[in-house]
C-alpha positions as a Python dict, from the first residue, in 0.01 Angstrom:
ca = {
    (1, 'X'): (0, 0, 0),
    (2, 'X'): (-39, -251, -257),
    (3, 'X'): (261, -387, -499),
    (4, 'X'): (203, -425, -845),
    (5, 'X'): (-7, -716, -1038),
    (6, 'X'): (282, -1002, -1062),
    (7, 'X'): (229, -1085, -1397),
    (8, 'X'): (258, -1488, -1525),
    (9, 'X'): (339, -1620, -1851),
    (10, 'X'): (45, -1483, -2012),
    (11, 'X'): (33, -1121, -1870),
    (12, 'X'): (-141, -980, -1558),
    (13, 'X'): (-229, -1291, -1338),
    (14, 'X'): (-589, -1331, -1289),
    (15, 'X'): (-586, -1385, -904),
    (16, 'X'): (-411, -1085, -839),
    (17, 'X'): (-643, -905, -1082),
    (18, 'X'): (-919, -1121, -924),
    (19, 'X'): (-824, -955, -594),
    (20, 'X'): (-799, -590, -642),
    (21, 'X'): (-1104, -627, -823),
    (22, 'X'): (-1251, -730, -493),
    (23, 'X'): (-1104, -504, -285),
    (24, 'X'): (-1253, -230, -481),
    (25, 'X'): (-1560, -384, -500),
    (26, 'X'): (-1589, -387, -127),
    (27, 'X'): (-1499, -28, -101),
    (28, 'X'): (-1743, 69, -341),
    (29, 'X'): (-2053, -115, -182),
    (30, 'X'): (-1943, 18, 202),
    (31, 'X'): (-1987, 352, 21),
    (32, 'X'): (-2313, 298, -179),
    (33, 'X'): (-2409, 169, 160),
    (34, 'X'): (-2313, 459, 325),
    (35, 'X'): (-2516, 692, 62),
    (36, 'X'): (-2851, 442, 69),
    (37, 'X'): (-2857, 484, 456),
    (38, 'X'): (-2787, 862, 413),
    (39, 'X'): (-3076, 895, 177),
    (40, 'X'): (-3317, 788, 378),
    (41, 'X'): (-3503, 603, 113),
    (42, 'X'): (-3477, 222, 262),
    (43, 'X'): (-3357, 82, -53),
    (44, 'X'): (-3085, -196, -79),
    (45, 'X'): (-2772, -199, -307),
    (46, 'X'): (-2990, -406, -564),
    (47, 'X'): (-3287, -205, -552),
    (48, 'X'): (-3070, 107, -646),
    (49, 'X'): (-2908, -63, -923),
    (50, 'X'): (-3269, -146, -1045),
    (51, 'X'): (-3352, 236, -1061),
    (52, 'X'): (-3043, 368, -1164),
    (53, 'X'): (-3064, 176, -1467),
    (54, 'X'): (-3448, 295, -1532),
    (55, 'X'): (-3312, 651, -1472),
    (56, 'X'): (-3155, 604, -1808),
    (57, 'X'): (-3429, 379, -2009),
    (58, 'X'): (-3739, 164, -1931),
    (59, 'X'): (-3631, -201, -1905),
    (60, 'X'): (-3808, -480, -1875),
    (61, 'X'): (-3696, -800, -1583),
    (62, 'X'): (-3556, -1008, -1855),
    (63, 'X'): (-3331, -690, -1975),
    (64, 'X'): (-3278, -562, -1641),
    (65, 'X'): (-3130, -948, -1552),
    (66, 'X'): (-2910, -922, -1836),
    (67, 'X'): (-2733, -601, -1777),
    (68, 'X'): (-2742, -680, -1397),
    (69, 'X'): (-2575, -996, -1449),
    (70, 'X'): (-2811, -1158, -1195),
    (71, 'X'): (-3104, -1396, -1296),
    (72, 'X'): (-3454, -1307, -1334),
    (73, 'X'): (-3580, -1465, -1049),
    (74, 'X'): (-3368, -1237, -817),
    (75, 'X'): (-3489, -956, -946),
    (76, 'X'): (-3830, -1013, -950),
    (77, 'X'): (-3879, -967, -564),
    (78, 'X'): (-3667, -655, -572),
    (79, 'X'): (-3876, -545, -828),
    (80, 'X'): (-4193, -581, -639),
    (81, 'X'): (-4060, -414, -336),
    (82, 'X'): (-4005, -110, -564),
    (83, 'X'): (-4303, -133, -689),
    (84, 'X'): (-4486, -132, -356),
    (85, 'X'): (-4262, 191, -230),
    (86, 'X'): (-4382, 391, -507),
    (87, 'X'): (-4050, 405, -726),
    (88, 'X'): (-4109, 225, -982),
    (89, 'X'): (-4423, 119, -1206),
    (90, 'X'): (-4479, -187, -1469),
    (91, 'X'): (-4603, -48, -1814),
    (92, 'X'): (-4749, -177, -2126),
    (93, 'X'): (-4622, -215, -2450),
    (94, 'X'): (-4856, -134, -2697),
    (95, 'X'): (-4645, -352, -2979),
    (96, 'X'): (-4683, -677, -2715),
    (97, 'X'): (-4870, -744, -2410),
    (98, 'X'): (-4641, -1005, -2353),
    (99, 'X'): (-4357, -758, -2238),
    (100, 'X'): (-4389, -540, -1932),
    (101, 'X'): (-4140, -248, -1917),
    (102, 'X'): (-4056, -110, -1591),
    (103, 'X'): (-4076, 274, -1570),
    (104, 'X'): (-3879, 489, -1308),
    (105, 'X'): (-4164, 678, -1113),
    (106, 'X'): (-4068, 1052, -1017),
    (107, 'X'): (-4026, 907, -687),
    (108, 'X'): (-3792, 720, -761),
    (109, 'X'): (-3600, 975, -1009),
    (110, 'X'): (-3625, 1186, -705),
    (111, 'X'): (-3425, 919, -476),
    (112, 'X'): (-3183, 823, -701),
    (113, 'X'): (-3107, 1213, -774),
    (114, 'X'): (-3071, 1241, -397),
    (115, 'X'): (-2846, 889, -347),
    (116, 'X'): (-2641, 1027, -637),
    (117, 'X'): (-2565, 1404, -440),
    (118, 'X'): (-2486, 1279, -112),
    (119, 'X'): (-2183, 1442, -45),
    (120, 'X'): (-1902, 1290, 180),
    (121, 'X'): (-1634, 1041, 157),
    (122, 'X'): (-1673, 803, -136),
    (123, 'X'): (-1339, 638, -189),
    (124, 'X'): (-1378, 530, -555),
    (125, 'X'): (-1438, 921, -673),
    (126, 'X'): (-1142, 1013, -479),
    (127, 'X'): (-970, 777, -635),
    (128, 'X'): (-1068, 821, -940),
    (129, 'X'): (-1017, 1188, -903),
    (130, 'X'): (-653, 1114, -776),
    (131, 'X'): (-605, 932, -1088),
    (132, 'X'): (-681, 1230, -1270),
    (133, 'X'): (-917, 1237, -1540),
    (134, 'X'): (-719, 1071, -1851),
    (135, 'X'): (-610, 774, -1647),
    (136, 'X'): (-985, 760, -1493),
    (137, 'X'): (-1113, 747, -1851),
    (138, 'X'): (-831, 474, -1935),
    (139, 'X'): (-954, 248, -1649),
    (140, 'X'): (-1331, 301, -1759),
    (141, 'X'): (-1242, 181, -2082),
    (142, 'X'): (-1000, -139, -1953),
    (143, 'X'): (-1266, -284, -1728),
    (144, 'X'): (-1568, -178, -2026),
    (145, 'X'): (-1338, -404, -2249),
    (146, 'X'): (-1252, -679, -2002),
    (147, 'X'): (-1619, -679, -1909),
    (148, 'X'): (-1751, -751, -2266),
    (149, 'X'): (-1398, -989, -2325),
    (150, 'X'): (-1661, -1248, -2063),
    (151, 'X'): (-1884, -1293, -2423),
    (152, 'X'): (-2237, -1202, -2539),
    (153, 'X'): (-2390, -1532, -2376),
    (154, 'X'): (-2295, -1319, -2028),
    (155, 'X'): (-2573, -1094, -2146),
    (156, 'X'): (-2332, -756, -2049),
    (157, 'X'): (-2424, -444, -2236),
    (158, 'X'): (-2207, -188, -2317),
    (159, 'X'): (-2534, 95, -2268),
    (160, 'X'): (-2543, -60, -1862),
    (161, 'X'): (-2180, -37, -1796),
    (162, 'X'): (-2127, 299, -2044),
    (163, 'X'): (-2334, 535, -1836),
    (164, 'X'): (-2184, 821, -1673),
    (165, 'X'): (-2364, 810, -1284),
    (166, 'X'): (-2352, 1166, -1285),
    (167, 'X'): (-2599, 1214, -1567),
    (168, 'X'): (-2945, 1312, -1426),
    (169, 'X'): (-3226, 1052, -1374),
    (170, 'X'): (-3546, 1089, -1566),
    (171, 'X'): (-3909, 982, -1450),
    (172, 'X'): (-4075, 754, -1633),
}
């Protein structure tokens, strides 16, 4: 078991916070992992990320970097491999030719529907579930708020981090 955040002068110290962050992190991604290999759909952690925030809007790269908190030119090969599997597709905007939004195929609704049902142990909805659901809803909001405390140069959106994962995909 883990003892409570020591707190410093200031509050909560950020290396402790720092840490449990991590530790959840890592639980989190051996889980996704876990679900992505169950799916069957040979997608990485990135490339589901990618298509589970087109399940909720078209995006283009530049957007897509700045709710993923990664740089474009990361996501542009993960973006191409999707492209090449059939889940996702690059549009055109009628209003500018200059901007390509990336559209969720039904292939790829249909994968991230499936990566989403997987059933078996996920330790962050038991956890969450443990919490029961006012607490759950507490934490959502702490890290939502210490998420958009990093500034708008970080490029974090509220709509990226707001979405509840259980709301169904839709196809582009």
């Amino acid at each position: 078991m883990i003892h409570a955040v020591s707190a410093g002068p200031g509050g909560a110290g950020a290396a402790d916070v720092r840490t449990l962050i991590f530790m959840v992190s890592k639980s989190v991604m051996r889980d996704l992992d876990r679900r992505l290999d169950a799916s069957g759909a040979g997608i990485s952690g990135p490339q589901y990320g990618v298509m589970r925030l087109l399940s909720q809007e078209s995006a283009t790269i530049t957007e897509l970097s700045s709710r993923m908190m990664l740089a474009p030119a990361t996501l542009v090969p993960v973006v191409d491999t999707l492209e090449r599997k059939g889940f996702v597709q690059r549009g055109v905007d009628p209003r500018d030719r200059r901007r390509v939004p990336l559209l969720l195929t039904d292939a790829g609704a249909e994968v991230v529907t499936r990566v989403a049902v997987i059933t078996g142990p996920d330790s962050l909805a038991q956890g969450l579930n443990d919490l029961g659901r006012e607490k759950a809803q507490q934490l959502q909001a702490l890290l939502l708020e210490l998420v958009n405390q990093f500034g708008e140069d970080d490029g974090v959106s509220d709509r990226a981090f707001a979405t509840n994962l259980n709301d169904p995909p839709r196809a582009g």
